[in-house]
Short mmCIF file of C-alpha atoms in Angstrom, two decimals:
data_model
loop_
_atom_site.label_atom_id
_atom_site.label_comp_id
_atom_site.label_asym_id
_atom_site.label_seq_id
_atom_site.Cartn_x
_atom_site.Cartn_y
_atom_site.Cartn_z
CA MET A 140 112.68 31.39 121.36
CA HIS A 141 113.85 33.64 118.21
CA THR A 142 110.58 34.42 115.83
CA PRO A 143 110.50 36.15 112.62
CA SER A 144 109.86 39.21 112.61
CA ASP A 145 105.92 40.74 111.95
CA ILE A 146 105.10 41.98 108.52
CA VAL A 147 103.81 45.68 108.87
CA LEU A 148 101.86 46.94 105.74
CA GLU A 149 102.46 50.14 105.15
CA LYS A 150 99.18 52.80 106.36
CA ASN A 151 99.69 54.72 103.13
CA PRO A 152 101.06 52.62 99.85
CA PRO A 153 102.16 54.84 97.04
CA ASN A 154 99.89 55.42 94.14
CA LEU A 155 100.23 56.08 90.52
CA PRO A 156 99.78 59.93 89.91
CA LYS A 157 98.12 60.59 86.83
CA LYS A 158 100.59 63.08 85.37
CA ASN A 159 104.10 63.70 86.23
CA SER A 160 104.94 66.58 88.61
CA GLU A 161 106.47 69.89 86.94
CA HIS A 162 108.87 69.09 89.70
CA SER A 163 110.01 65.74 88.18
CA VAL A 164 112.06 67.12 85.68
CA LEU A 165 115.79 68.27 85.37
CA ASP A 166 115.94 70.36 82.26
CA ASP A 167 120.17 71.43 82.86
CA LYS A 168 122.38 69.01 81.12
CA ALA A 169 125.17 70.59 83.29
CA ASP A 170 123.36 70.69 86.51
CA TYR A 171 122.49 66.86 85.53
CA LYS A 172 125.71 66.17 84.88
CA LYS A 173 126.93 67.54 88.49
CA GLN A 174 124.09 65.82 90.55
CA LEU A 175 125.01 62.21 88.38
CA LYS A 176 128.23 62.78 89.77
CA LYS A 177 127.59 63.39 93.31
CA TRP A 178 125.20 60.65 94.04
CA GLN A 179 127.45 57.83 92.07
CA THR A 180 130.35 58.90 94.07
CA ARG A 181 128.22 58.74 97.33
CA LEU A 182 127.22 55.39 96.20
CA LEU A 183 130.36 54.09 95.40
CA HIS A 184 131.28 54.67 98.93
CA VAL A 185 128.06 53.09 100.69
CA GLN A 186 129.07 49.61 98.06
CA GLN A 187 132.47 50.24 99.96
CA ALA A 188 130.65 50.05 103.28
CA TYR A 189 128.82 47.22 102.53
CA TYR A 190 131.37 45.24 101.11
CA HIS A 191 133.65 45.86 104.37
CA GLN A 192 131.11 44.97 106.43
CA LYS A 193 129.90 42.13 104.56
CA ARG A 194 126.52 43.37 104.57
CA ARG A 195 123.81 42.48 101.22
CA CYS A 196 121.37 44.60 99.18
CA ILE A 197 118.75 43.47 96.92
CA ILE A 198 117.75 46.17 94.10
CA VAL A 199 114.36 45.10 92.77
CA MET A 200 113.46 47.84 89.56
CA GLU A 201 109.98 47.51 88.38
CA GLY A 202 108.03 49.69 86.11
CA TRP A 203 105.72 50.37 82.82
CA ASP A 204 107.80 49.08 79.43
CA ALA A 205 110.09 51.79 78.10
CA ALA A 206 110.17 53.56 81.20
CA GLY A 207 113.84 53.60 81.47
CA LYS A 208 114.79 50.68 83.68
CA GLY A 209 118.28 49.90 81.59
CA GLY A 210 118.49 53.67 81.48
CA ALA A 211 118.51 53.74 85.24
CA ILE A 212 120.78 50.69 86.13
CA ARG A 213 123.20 51.66 83.57
CA ARG A 214 123.75 55.18 85.84
CA VAL A 215 123.34 52.93 89.24
CA THR A 216 126.33 50.66 88.22
CA GLU A 217 128.23 53.10 86.26
CA LYS A 218 131.08 53.90 89.34
CA LEU A 219 130.29 51.14 90.77
CA ASP A 220 133.38 48.31 91.64
CA PRO A 221 132.38 45.83 89.31
CA ARG A 222 133.55 43.00 91.55
CA GLY A 223 130.55 43.95 94.02
CA PHE A 224 127.49 43.81 92.62
CA GLU A 225 125.72 41.60 89.66
CA VAL A 226 122.55 42.95 87.37
CA TYR A 227 119.87 40.25 86.53
CA PRO A 228 118.00 41.22 83.52
CA ILE A 229 114.72 38.69 84.52
CA ALA A 230 112.81 37.38 81.45
CA ALA A 231 110.48 34.63 80.93
CA PRO A 232 110.55 31.20 83.22
CA THR A 233 113.06 28.76 81.71
CA LYS A 234 110.88 25.14 81.47
CA GLU A 235 113.36 23.87 83.77
CA GLU A 236 112.28 26.84 85.67
CA GLN A 237 108.84 26.43 85.02
CA GLY A 238 108.45 23.10 86.77
CA LYS A 239 109.71 24.52 90.14
CA HIS A 240 108.49 27.19 92.65
CA TYR A 241 108.59 30.81 91.22
CA LEU A 242 110.72 32.05 93.81
CA TYR A 243 113.35 29.47 93.20
CA ARG A 244 114.98 31.18 90.14
CA PHE A 245 115.13 34.44 92.41
CA GLN A 246 116.89 32.18 95.41
CA THR A 247 119.89 31.21 92.96
CA LYS A 248 120.59 34.82 92.31
CA LEU A 249 120.73 36.11 96.31
CA PRO A 250 123.74 38.39 96.80
CA ALA A 251 126.96 36.99 98.72
CA PRO A 252 128.15 38.97 101.96
CA GLY A 253 129.23 42.12 100.91
CA GLU A 254 127.71 41.98 97.43
CA ILE A 255 124.58 44.16 96.15
CA ALA A 256 121.89 42.29 93.30
CA ILE A 257 119.75 44.20 90.71
CA PHE A 258 116.83 42.98 89.64
CA ASP A 259 115.63 44.16 85.94
CA ARG A 260 112.22 43.29 86.79
CA SER A 261 111.73 40.59 89.43
CA TRP A 262 109.31 37.77 91.60
CA TYR A 263 106.82 40.67 91.41
CA GLY A 264 106.52 39.48 87.82
CA ARG A 265 103.55 36.69 89.65
CA VAL A 266 101.17 39.43 90.38
CA LEU A 267 101.94 41.42 87.11
CA VAL A 268 102.43 39.84 83.89
CA GLU A 269 101.55 36.50 85.00
CA ARG A 270 98.40 37.93 86.91
CA ILE A 271 97.11 40.00 83.83
CA GLU A 272 98.33 37.02 80.77
CA LYS A 273 96.81 34.31 82.99
CA PHE A 274 99.92 32.19 83.28
CA ALA A 275 99.25 32.24 87.34
CA THR A 276 95.54 31.35 88.35
CA LYS A 277 93.64 33.34 90.47
CA ALA A 278 94.48 31.31 93.54
CA GLN A 279 98.48 31.66 92.31
CA TRP A 280 99.32 35.32 91.82
CA GLN A 281 96.39 36.26 94.79
CA ARG A 282 98.08 33.99 97.25
CA ALA A 283 101.66 35.47 96.05
CA TYR A 284 101.33 38.46 97.96
CA GLN A 285 102.07 37.12 101.20
CA GLU A 286 104.56 34.15 99.71
CA ILE A 287 106.69 37.96 98.61
CA ASN A 288 105.98 39.37 101.99
CA GLU A 289 107.15 36.30 103.39
CA PHE A 290 110.29 35.84 101.51
CA GLU A 291 111.19 39.46 101.94
CA ARG A 292 110.80 39.10 105.35
CA LEU A 293 113.20 35.89 105.43
CA LEU A 294 115.94 38.22 103.59
CA VAL A 295 115.40 41.05 105.34
CA ASP A 296 115.73 39.04 109.21
CA ASP A 297 118.84 37.82 107.51
CA ASN A 298 120.23 41.44 107.47
CA ALA A 299 119.83 41.93 103.80
CA ARG A 300 118.48 45.72 102.55
CA ILE A 301 115.40 45.40 99.97
CA ILE A 302 115.09 48.42 98.22
CA LYS A 303 112.17 48.19 95.70
CA ILE A 304 111.59 50.72 92.70
CA PHE A 305 108.82 51.62 90.60
CA LEU A 306 109.16 53.91 87.13
CA HIS A 307 106.22 55.63 86.14
CA ILE A 308 105.28 56.80 82.98
CA THR A 309 102.17 58.21 81.34
CA PRO A 310 100.47 56.27 78.47
CA ASP A 311 101.31 59.44 76.55
CA GLU A 312 105.28 59.28 77.19
CA GLN A 313 105.24 55.55 76.74
CA HIS A 314 103.66 56.00 72.99
CA ARG A 315 106.28 58.34 72.45
CA ARG A 316 109.31 56.23 73.54
CA PHE A 317 107.63 53.18 71.47
CA THR A 318 107.20 55.48 68.49
CA GLU A 319 111.07 57.02 68.96
CA ARG A 320 112.11 53.26 68.83
CA LEU A 321 110.30 52.01 66.22
CA GLU A 322 111.78 54.90 63.89
CA ASN A 323 115.06 54.48 65.06
CA PRO A 324 117.12 51.43 63.55
CA VAL A 325 119.65 51.01 66.78
CA LYS A 326 116.85 51.45 69.10
CA ARG A 327 114.19 49.33 67.41
CA TRP A 328 115.35 45.79 68.54
CA LYS A 329 113.92 46.96 72.26
CA LEU A 330 110.47 47.32 71.06
CA THR A 331 109.07 43.80 71.27
CA PRO A 332 105.35 42.51 70.36
CA GLU A 333 105.02 41.87 73.92
CA ASP A 334 105.54 45.36 74.47
CA ILE A 335 102.55 46.71 72.36
CA ARG A 336 100.29 44.13 73.67
CA ASN A 337 100.72 45.11 77.53
CA ARG A 338 99.83 48.83 76.18
CA GLN A 339 96.27 47.71 75.49
CA ARG A 340 96.48 46.44 78.86
CA TRP A 341 97.23 49.36 80.15
CA ASP A 342 94.30 49.86 83.02
CA ASP A 343 94.87 45.90 83.62
CA TYR A 344 98.39 46.98 84.75
CA GLU A 345 97.67 49.71 86.40
CA LYS A 346 94.97 48.36 88.49
CA ALA A 347 98.04 45.27 89.28
CA THR A 348 100.27 47.68 90.19
CA LEU A 349 98.17 49.29 92.59
CA ASP A 350 97.35 45.88 94.51
CA MET A 351 100.86 45.20 94.15
CA PHE A 352 101.60 48.22 96.18
CA ASN A 353 98.72 47.76 98.79
CA HIS A 354 99.30 43.99 99.22
CA THR A 355 103.68 44.43 99.88
CA SER A 356 104.87 47.55 100.65
CA THR A 357 105.57 46.80 104.04
CA LYS A 358 108.03 48.80 106.42
CA ALA A 359 110.89 47.06 106.08
CA ALA A 360 110.19 46.47 102.16
CA PRO A 361 108.49 49.55 101.01
CA TRP A 362 107.70 50.60 97.21
CA ASN A 363 109.29 53.82 96.02
CA VAL A 364 107.60 55.06 92.99
CA VAL A 365 110.12 57.21 90.83
CA ALA A 366 108.75 59.92 87.96
CA ALA A 367 109.84 58.38 84.81
CA ASN A 368 108.82 60.79 82.05
CA HIS A 369 112.15 62.72 82.23
CA LYS A 370 114.85 60.68 81.85
CA TRP A 371 117.51 62.78 83.69
CA TYR A 372 115.35 63.14 86.56
CA THR A 373 114.60 59.82 86.85
CA ARG A 374 118.21 58.59 86.81
CA VAL A 375 119.19 60.95 89.49
CA GLU A 376 115.94 59.99 91.81
CA VAL A 377 116.76 56.62 91.12
CA LEU A 378 120.50 56.86 92.72
CA LYS A 379 119.26 58.87 95.37
CA THR A 380 116.50 56.59 96.56
CA ILE A 381 119.06 53.45 96.74
CA VAL A 382 121.55 55.62 98.89
CA LYS A 383 119.82 57.08 100.79
CA ALA A 384 118.03 53.60 102.04
CA MET A 385 121.15 52.06 101.70
CA GLU A 386 122.70 54.51 104.14
CA LYS A 387 120.09 54.03 106.80
CA ASP A 388 121.75 52.79 109.92
CA VAL A 389 124.88 51.96 108.34
CA ASP A 390 128.32 53.07 109.64
CA LEU A 391 129.70 54.74 106.97
CA THR A 392 133.53 55.15 108.35
CA PRO A 393 135.95 53.78 106.51
CA PRO A 394 137.39 50.99 108.28
CA ALA A 395 141.21 51.22 109.85
CA ILE A 396 143.99 50.32 108.15
CA ASP A 397 145.53 46.35 108.85
CA PRO A 398 147.96 46.57 111.33
CA GLU A 399 150.43 44.32 109.29
CA VAL A 400 149.42 46.68 106.34
CA LEU A 401 151.16 49.41 108.57
CA GLU A 402 153.69 47.68 110.07
CA LEU A 403 155.05 46.30 106.39
CA ALA A 404 154.76 49.81 104.72
CA ARG A 405 156.77 51.73 107.67
CA ALA A 406 159.45 48.45 106.97
CA HIS A 407 159.16 48.83 103.03
CA LEU A 408 157.65 52.50 101.59
CA VAL A 409 159.47 54.83 104.25
#
């Protein structure tokens, strides 16, 4: 009898560095554009392989407020075939969703065969904001670690690839970005009361994030922490992380031409 795969936690889950490394910077704009184009093109080829092989990919984007999730997602999707992916910005659950299990609203957004689903925030809200703001009881958010691992195991066993990325910025960089948003009329809408309140509880969110890594970074679906103080570096690194994870054990060879198409082409196009 077939049974579900084992849930194996990583022995060394990610951590949150107190400051970004000097290597987490990309200063030259020409180099940034070159690398961006390289990894976007490579991702397009991977997307085509997933489409032809009916594979599914789920990308989870988490991170601090103002860490650049939206900008990173925009660069990830910029060159993709729009028919093959969907981005889901996750806000507070609706009144209808609140009456159902918290995973329900994510189960309804899973990708079809050959497609990619990108979650801008995700089911991990249960062990982050819902934990900190007490929207979930202690028993509920503690239970959620196992529930999430089992949910992701179900998806992996069903041949879906899960890529989890956390964008990490320092408190000083977040302060700078909040101030910039406040002073820029075009960006002012991005700053919310929740952002400012969340900043006051940085230590609580940091502890919750580390607990999340410790309890949900599995060998089948590990967490990837990307330094995000410098946006050019971050965008390239996110693309690189996604491409390398999607390419693993996947045949990227373009499919052979359809014999019927070839026959018709020889008859009418030559």
